[in-house]
Protein backbone atom coordinates (compact mmCIF):
# COMPACT_ATOMS: atom_id res chain seq x y z
CA UNK A 1 0.00 0.00 0.00
CA UNK A 2 1.14 3.52 -0.72
CA UNK A 3 1.84 5.65 2.34
CA UNK A 4 3.48 8.82 3.56
CA UNK A 5 4.92 9.43 7.00
CA UNK A 6 5.74 12.68 8.72
CA UNK A 7 7.53 11.56 11.87
CA UNK A 8 7.23 14.85 13.75
CA UNK A 9 3.91 16.19 15.00
CA UNK A 10 5.51 19.56 15.65
CA UNK A 11 8.68 21.37 14.73
CA UNK A 12 9.79 24.43 16.66
CA UNK A 13 12.35 26.83 15.27
CA UNK A 14 13.49 30.35 16.01
CA UNK A 15 12.93 33.04 13.43
CA UNK A 16 15.93 33.38 11.14
CA UNK A 17 17.07 29.81 11.69
CA UNK A 18 16.89 27.12 9.03
CA UNK A 19 13.97 24.72 9.20
CA UNK A 20 13.40 21.16 8.08
CA UNK A 21 10.12 19.28 8.05
CA UNK A 22 10.59 15.58 7.41
CA UNK A 23 8.70 13.28 5.10
CA UNK A 24 9.25 9.70 4.03
CA UNK A 25 7.17 7.72 1.57
CA UNK A 26 6.47 4.18 0.54
CA UNK A 27 5.18 3.56 -2.96
CA UNK A 28 5.58 1.04 -5.72
CA UNK A 29 7.08 2.70 -8.75
CA UNK A 30 8.05 6.31 -9.17
CA UNK A 31 6.30 8.75 -6.88
CA UNK A 32 4.98 12.19 -7.48
CA UNK A 33 5.67 14.09 -4.25
CA UNK A 34 4.07 17.25 -2.96
CA UNK A 35 4.12 19.67 -0.07
CA UNK A 36 1.05 21.64 0.93
CA UNK A 37 0.61 24.21 3.68
CA UNK A 38 -2.55 24.87 5.68
CA UNK A 39 -2.96 28.11 7.59
CA UNK A 40 -5.52 28.18 10.41
CA UNK A 41 -9.11 27.91 9.16
CA UNK A 42 -7.96 27.86 5.56
CA UNK A 43 -7.73 25.33 2.76
CA UNK A 44 -4.50 23.76 1.65
CA UNK A 45 -2.11 25.68 -0.56
CA UNK A 46 0.33 24.04 -2.94
CA UNK A 47 3.98 24.71 -2.10
CA UNK A 48 6.03 22.54 -4.41
CA UNK A 49 6.26 19.20 -6.16
CA UNK A 50 8.73 16.65 -7.41
CA UNK A 51 7.86 14.73 -10.54
CA UNK A 52 11.19 14.06 -12.19
CA UNK A 53 14.49 15.79 -12.82
CA UNK A 54 16.60 17.65 -10.27
CA UNK A 55 16.36 16.25 -6.79
CA UNK A 56 16.24 19.75 -5.28
CA UNK A 57 12.91 21.39 -5.95
CA UNK A 58 12.20 25.04 -5.28
CA UNK A 59 8.72 26.25 -4.42
CA UNK A 60 6.68 29.11 -3.07
CA UNK A 61 7.65 31.42 -0.19
CA UNK A 62 11.33 30.43 -0.30
CA UNK A 63 10.69 26.76 0.48
CA UNK A 64 12.55 23.93 -1.17
CA UNK A 65 12.54 20.17 -0.84
CA UNK A 66 15.07 17.47 -1.56
CA UNK A 67 14.04 14.17 -3.11
CA UNK A 68 16.20 11.29 -1.93
CA UNK A 69 15.31 8.05 -3.64
CA UNK A 70 17.63 5.82 -1.62
CA UNK A 71 16.19 7.09 1.65
CA UNK A 72 12.66 7.43 0.23
CA UNK A 73 12.50 10.92 1.69
CA UNK A 74 11.27 14.32 0.58
CA UNK A 75 12.13 16.75 3.35
CA UNK A 76 10.92 20.34 3.22
CA UNK A 77 13.48 23.03 3.97
CA UNK A 78 13.88 26.76 4.24
CA UNK A 79 17.16 28.55 4.95
CA UNK A 80 15.67 31.24 7.18
CA UNK A 81 12.32 30.78 8.91
CA UNK A 82 9.75 33.54 9.33
CA UNK A 83 7.10 33.80 12.02
CA UNK A 84 4.56 33.88 9.19
CA UNK A 85 5.69 30.38 8.14
CA UNK A 86 3.94 28.99 11.23
CA UNK A 87 1.29 26.63 9.88
CA UNK A 88 0.42 22.98 9.32
CA UNK A 89 2.45 21.29 6.60
CA UNK A 90 1.42 18.20 4.69
CA UNK A 91 3.53 15.94 2.56
CA UNK A 92 1.61 13.95 -0.05
CA UNK A 93 2.22 11.38 -2.73
CA UNK A 94 0.47 10.58 -5.96
CA UNK A 95 1.53 8.15 -8.57
CA UNK A 96 1.11 6.00 -11.56
CA UNK A 97 -0.40 3.07 -9.67
CA UNK A 98 -3.71 4.54 -10.69
CA UNK A 99 -4.60 7.39 -12.97
CA UNK A 100 -6.88 9.26 -10.66
CA UNK A 101 -4.37 11.75 -9.35
CA UNK A 102 -5.55 11.21 -5.80
CA UNK A 103 -3.25 12.43 -3.08
CA UNK A 104 -2.26 10.32 -0.12
CA UNK A 105 -1.30 12.63 2.73
CA UNK A 106 1.01 12.30 5.68
CA UNK A 107 -0.27 13.09 9.15
CA UNK A 108 0.81 16.71 8.99
CA UNK A 109 3.50 18.60 10.91
CA UNK A 110 2.80 21.80 12.78
CA UNK A 111 5.59 24.30 12.30
CA UNK A 112 5.99 26.90 15.04
CA UNK A 113 8.40 29.73 14.34
CA UNK A 114 9.10 31.85 17.38
CA UNK A 115 10.35 35.44 17.19
CA UNK B 1 -11.82 35.73 -8.08
CA UNK B 2 -12.22 32.65 -5.93
CA UNK B 3 -10.81 29.59 -7.68
CA UNK B 4 -12.50 26.85 -5.65
CA UNK B 5 -15.42 27.85 -3.48
CA UNK B 6 -17.53 25.87 -1.04
CA UNK B 7 -20.84 26.58 0.64
CA UNK B 8 -21.61 26.69 3.42
CA UNK B 9 -18.46 27.45 5.36
CA UNK B 10 -19.97 26.21 8.61
CA UNK B 11 -22.74 23.68 9.07
CA UNK B 12 -24.17 22.71 12.44
CA UNK B 13 -26.88 20.08 12.44
CA UNK B 14 -28.37 17.30 14.49
CA UNK B 15 -27.87 13.59 14.18
CA UNK B 16 -30.14 11.96 11.67
CA UNK B 17 -30.50 14.99 9.43
CA UNK B 18 -29.59 15.14 5.75
CA UNK B 19 -27.32 17.92 4.49
CA UNK B 20 -25.49 18.99 1.36
CA UNK B 21 -22.24 20.82 0.74
CA UNK B 22 -21.64 22.52 -2.58
CA UNK B 23 -18.39 23.09 -4.43
CA UNK B 24 -17.67 25.13 -7.51
CA UNK B 25 -14.44 25.78 -9.38
CA UNK B 26 -13.83 28.39 -12.04
CA UNK B 27 -10.44 27.09 -13.12
CA UNK B 28 -11.69 25.00 -16.01
CA UNK B 29 -10.31 21.81 -14.46
CA UNK B 30 -11.74 18.43 -15.42
CA UNK B 31 -11.14 16.65 -12.12
CA UNK B 32 -12.62 17.43 -8.72
CA UNK B 33 -12.24 15.79 -5.33
CA UNK B 34 -13.73 15.60 -1.86
CA UNK B 35 -11.43 15.15 1.12
CA UNK B 36 -12.29 14.75 4.78
CA UNK B 37 -10.09 16.23 7.51
CA UNK B 38 -10.78 14.76 10.91
CA UNK B 39 -10.26 16.27 14.34
CA UNK B 40 -6.62 15.17 14.32
CA UNK B 41 -6.12 17.05 11.04
CA UNK B 42 -5.69 13.83 9.08
CA UNK B 43 -6.74 14.24 5.43
CA UNK B 44 -8.28 11.42 3.44
CA UNK B 45 -9.65 11.25 -0.08
CA UNK B 46 -13.34 10.40 -0.33
CA UNK B 47 -14.40 10.83 -3.93
CA UNK B 48 -13.21 12.12 -7.25
CA UNK B 49 -14.96 12.98 -10.49
CA UNK B 50 -13.38 13.48 -13.86
CA UNK B 51 -15.59 15.32 -16.31
CA UNK B 52 -18.72 14.29 -14.39
CA UNK B 53 -17.65 10.65 -14.16
CA UNK B 54 -16.93 9.07 -10.76
CA UNK B 55 -13.36 7.78 -10.73
CA UNK B 56 -12.60 7.42 -7.03
CA UNK B 57 -14.92 6.07 -4.41
CA UNK B 58 -12.92 5.24 -1.31
CA UNK B 59 -14.40 3.17 1.49
CA UNK B 60 -16.93 5.79 2.43
CA UNK B 61 -20.35 4.88 3.90
CA UNK B 62 -23.06 4.97 1.29
CA UNK B 63 -24.77 7.69 3.32
CA UNK B 64 -22.37 9.94 1.44
CA UNK B 65 -23.31 10.59 -2.16
CA UNK B 66 -21.41 12.91 -4.46
CA UNK B 67 -23.04 14.49 -7.48
CA UNK B 68 -21.44 16.36 -10.33
CA UNK B 69 -24.00 18.19 -12.47
CA UNK B 70 -21.21 19.57 -14.65
CA UNK B 71 -17.45 19.60 -14.53
CA UNK B 72 -17.34 22.87 -12.60
CA UNK B 73 -19.47 21.59 -9.72
CA UNK B 74 -19.15 18.73 -7.28
CA UNK B 75 -21.65 18.49 -4.46
CA UNK B 76 -21.65 16.19 -1.47
CA UNK B 77 -24.88 14.98 0.06
CA UNK B 78 -24.89 13.23 3.41
CA UNK B 79 -27.87 11.28 4.70
CA UNK B 80 -28.63 10.35 8.29
CA UNK B 81 -25.77 12.32 9.77
CA UNK B 82 -23.81 10.75 12.61
CA UNK B 83 -21.58 12.26 15.27
CA UNK B 84 -18.54 10.76 13.56
CA UNK B 85 -19.26 12.76 10.43
CA UNK B 86 -18.14 15.90 12.22
CA UNK B 87 -15.08 17.08 10.33
CA UNK B 88 -13.87 19.64 7.83
CA UNK B 89 -14.68 18.69 4.25
CA UNK B 90 -12.47 20.05 1.51
CA UNK B 91 -13.23 20.22 -2.15
CA UNK B 92 -10.35 20.37 -4.63
CA UNK B 93 -9.86 20.51 -8.36
CA UNK B 94 -6.81 19.56 -10.34
CA UNK B 95 -5.00 20.23 -13.52
CA UNK B 96 -2.24 17.76 -14.26
CA UNK B 97 -0.51 17.12 -10.94
CA UNK B 98 -1.49 20.10 -8.84
CA UNK B 99 -4.60 20.27 -6.74
CA UNK B 100 -6.31 23.49 -5.71
CA UNK B 101 -8.31 23.35 -2.53
CA UNK B 102 -11.39 25.18 -1.41
CA UNK B 103 -11.59 26.86 2.03
CA UNK B 104 -13.36 23.92 3.62
CA UNK B 105 -16.75 23.31 5.22
CA UNK B 106 -16.72 22.65 8.94
CA UNK B 107 -19.52 20.21 9.69
CA UNK B 108 -20.56 19.76 13.30
CA UNK B 109 -23.09 17.09 14.14
CA UNK B 110 -24.71 17.36 17.57
PDB file of C-alpha atoms in Angstrom, chain A residues 9-11 21 36-40 63 82-90 108-113:
ATOM      1  CA  UNK A   9       3.909  16.188  14.996  1.00  0.00           C
ATOM      2  CA  UNK A  10       5.508  19.557  15.652  1.00  0.00           C
ATOM      3  CA  UNK A  11       8.680  21.367  14.729  1.00  0.00           C
ATOM      4  CA  UNK A  21      10.116  19.284   8.048  1.00  0.00           C
ATOM      5  CA  UNK A  36       1.048  21.636   0.929  1.00  0.00           C
ATOM      6  CA  UNK A  37       0.615  24.210   3.680  1.00  0.00           C
ATOM      7  CA  UNK A  38      -2.548  24.870   5.683  1.00  0.00           C
ATOM      8  CA  UNK A  39      -2.957  28.107   7.587  1.00  0.00           C
ATOM      9  CA  UNK A  40      -5.520  28.179  10.407  1.00  0.00           C
ATOM     10  CA  UNK A  63      10.691  26.758   0.484  1.00  0.00           C
ATOM     11  CA  UNK A  82       9.752  33.542   9.330  1.00  0.00           C
ATOM     12  CA  UNK A  83       7.099  33.804  12.023  1.00  0.00           C
ATOM     13  CA  UNK A  84       4.558  33.880   9.191  1.00  0.00           C
ATOM     14  CA  UNK A  85       5.693  30.376   8.137  1.00  0.00           C
ATOM     15  CA  UNK A  86       3.939  28.994  11.235  1.00  0.00           C
ATOM     16  CA  UNK A  87       1.295  26.634   9.881  1.00  0.00           C
ATOM     17  CA  UNK A  88       0.420  22.978   9.321  1.00  0.00           C
ATOM     18  CA  UNK A  89       2.454  21.288   6.598  1.00  0.00           C
ATOM     19  CA  UNK A  90       1.423  18.201   4.690  1.00  0.00           C
ATOM     20  CA  UNK A 108       0.808  16.709   8.986  1.00  0.00           C
ATOM     21  CA  UNK A 109       3.501  18.603  10.914  1.00  0.00           C
ATOM     22  CA  UNK A 110       2.803  21.803  12.775  1.00  0.00           C
ATOM     23  CA  UNK A 111       5.585  24.299  12.304  1.00  0.00           C
ATOM     24  CA  UNK A 112       5.987  26.901  15.039  1.00  0.00           C
ATOM     25  CA  UNK A 113       8.396  29.725  14.336  1.00  0.00           C
TER      26      UNK A 113
END
